[in-house]
C-alpha positions as semicolon CSV with decimal commas, in nm:
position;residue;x (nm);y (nm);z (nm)
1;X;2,536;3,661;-2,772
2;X;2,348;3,951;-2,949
3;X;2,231;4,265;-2,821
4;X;1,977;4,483;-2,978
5;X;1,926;4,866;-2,899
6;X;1,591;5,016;-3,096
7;X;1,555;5,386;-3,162
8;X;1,359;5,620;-3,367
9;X;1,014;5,586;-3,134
10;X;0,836;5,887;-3,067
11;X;0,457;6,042;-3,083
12;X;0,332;6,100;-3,412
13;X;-0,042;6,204;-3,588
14;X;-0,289;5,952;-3,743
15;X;-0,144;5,933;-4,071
16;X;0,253;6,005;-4,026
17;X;0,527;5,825;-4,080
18;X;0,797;5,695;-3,869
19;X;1,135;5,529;-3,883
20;X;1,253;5,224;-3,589
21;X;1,630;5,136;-3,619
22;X;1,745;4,845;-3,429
23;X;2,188;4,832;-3,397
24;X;2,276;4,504;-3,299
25;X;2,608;4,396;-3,179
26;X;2,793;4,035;-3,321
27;X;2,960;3,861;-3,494
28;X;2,703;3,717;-3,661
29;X;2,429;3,939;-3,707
30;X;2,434;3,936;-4,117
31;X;2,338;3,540;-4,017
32;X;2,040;3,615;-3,834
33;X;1,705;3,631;-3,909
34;X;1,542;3,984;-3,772
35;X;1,225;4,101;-3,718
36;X;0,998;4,332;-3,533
37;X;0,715;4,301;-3,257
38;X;0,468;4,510;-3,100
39;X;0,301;4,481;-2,746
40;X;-0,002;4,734;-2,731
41;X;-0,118;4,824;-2,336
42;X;-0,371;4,579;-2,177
43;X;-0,284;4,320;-2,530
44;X;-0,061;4,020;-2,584
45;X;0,308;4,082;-2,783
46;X;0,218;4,041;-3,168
47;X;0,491;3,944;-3,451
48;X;0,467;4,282;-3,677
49;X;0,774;4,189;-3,991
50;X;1,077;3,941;-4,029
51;X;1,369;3,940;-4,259
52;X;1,550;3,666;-4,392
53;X;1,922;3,729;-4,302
54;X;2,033;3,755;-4,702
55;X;1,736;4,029;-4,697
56;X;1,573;3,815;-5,000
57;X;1,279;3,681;-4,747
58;X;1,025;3,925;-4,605
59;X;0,726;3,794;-4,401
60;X;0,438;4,021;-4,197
61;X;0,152;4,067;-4,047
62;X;-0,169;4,132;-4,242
63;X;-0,255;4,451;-4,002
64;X;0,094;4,633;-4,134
65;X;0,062;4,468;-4,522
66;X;0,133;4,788;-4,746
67;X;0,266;5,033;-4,471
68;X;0,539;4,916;-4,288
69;X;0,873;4,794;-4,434
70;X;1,144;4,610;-4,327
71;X;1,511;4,633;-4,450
72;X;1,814;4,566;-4,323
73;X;2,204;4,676;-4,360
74;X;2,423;4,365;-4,285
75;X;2,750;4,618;-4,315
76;X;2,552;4,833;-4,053
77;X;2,468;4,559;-3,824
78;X;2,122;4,733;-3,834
79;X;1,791;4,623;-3,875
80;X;1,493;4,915;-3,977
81;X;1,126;4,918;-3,958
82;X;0,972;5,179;-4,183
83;X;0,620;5,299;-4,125
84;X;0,362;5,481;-4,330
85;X;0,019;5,537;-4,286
86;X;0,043;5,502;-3,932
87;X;-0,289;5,416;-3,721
88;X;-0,437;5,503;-3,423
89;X;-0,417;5,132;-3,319
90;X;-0,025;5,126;-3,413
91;X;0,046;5,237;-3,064
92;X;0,280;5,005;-2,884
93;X;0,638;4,957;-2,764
94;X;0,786;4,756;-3,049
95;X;1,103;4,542;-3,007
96;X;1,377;4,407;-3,228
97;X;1,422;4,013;-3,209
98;X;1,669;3,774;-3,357
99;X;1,747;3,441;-3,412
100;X;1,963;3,264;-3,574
101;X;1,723;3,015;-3,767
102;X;1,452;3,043;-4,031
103;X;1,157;3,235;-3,972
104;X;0,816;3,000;-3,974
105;X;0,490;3,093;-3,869
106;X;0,562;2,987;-3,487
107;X;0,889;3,161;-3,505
108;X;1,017;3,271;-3,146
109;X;1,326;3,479;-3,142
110;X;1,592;3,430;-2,861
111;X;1,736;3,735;-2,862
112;X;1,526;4,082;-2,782
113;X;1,532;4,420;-2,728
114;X;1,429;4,696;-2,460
115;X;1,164;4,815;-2,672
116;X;1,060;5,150;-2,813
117;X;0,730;5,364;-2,749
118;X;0,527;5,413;-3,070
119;X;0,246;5,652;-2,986
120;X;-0,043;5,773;-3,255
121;X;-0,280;6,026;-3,176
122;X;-0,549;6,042;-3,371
């Protein structure tokens, strides 16, 4: 069993930059693969980034490509989602998933967060 807490939402301007951490608890976690969704009001949940449990393997959506980065700290049990640039249309709880197999383009995580409120005014 693995549970993830996000933090580091808040409001920010058009243009700013913020920082989601995601502590998981486990065993395990440095064997999981991690990653990052979003779910915008009134819009379907969308896969945002996913990391490859060695860290060597990064994968993301073309809306974030160039301003958003994911890392991770296996000693840390922690997962991060840095983001730059940050858009109007960035609003959106985000949530930390996990699972313990590859990621592939129909990956679905089994393990998820509560979620944390991104807001961008613009």
């Amino acid at each position: 069993q693995v549970q993830l807490v996000e933090s580091g939402g808040g409001l920010v301007q058009a243009g700013g930059s913020l920082r989601l951490s995601c502590a998981a608890s486990g065993r395990t976690f440095s064997s999981y693969t991690m990653g990052w969704f979003r779910q915008a009001p009134g819009k379907e949940r969308e896969f945002v980034e996913a990391i490859s449990w060695r860290g060597d393997r990064i994968y993301y959506a073309d809306s974030v490509k160039g301003r958003f980065t994911i890392s991770r700290d296996n000693a840390k049990n922690t997962v991060y989602l840095q983001m730059n640039s940050l858009k109007f249309e960035d609003t959106a709880v985000y949530y930390c998933a996990a699972s313990s197999g590859s990621y592939h383009d129909k990956w679905r995580p089994t393990y998820w967060g509560q979620g944390t409120q991104v807001t961008v005014s613009s």
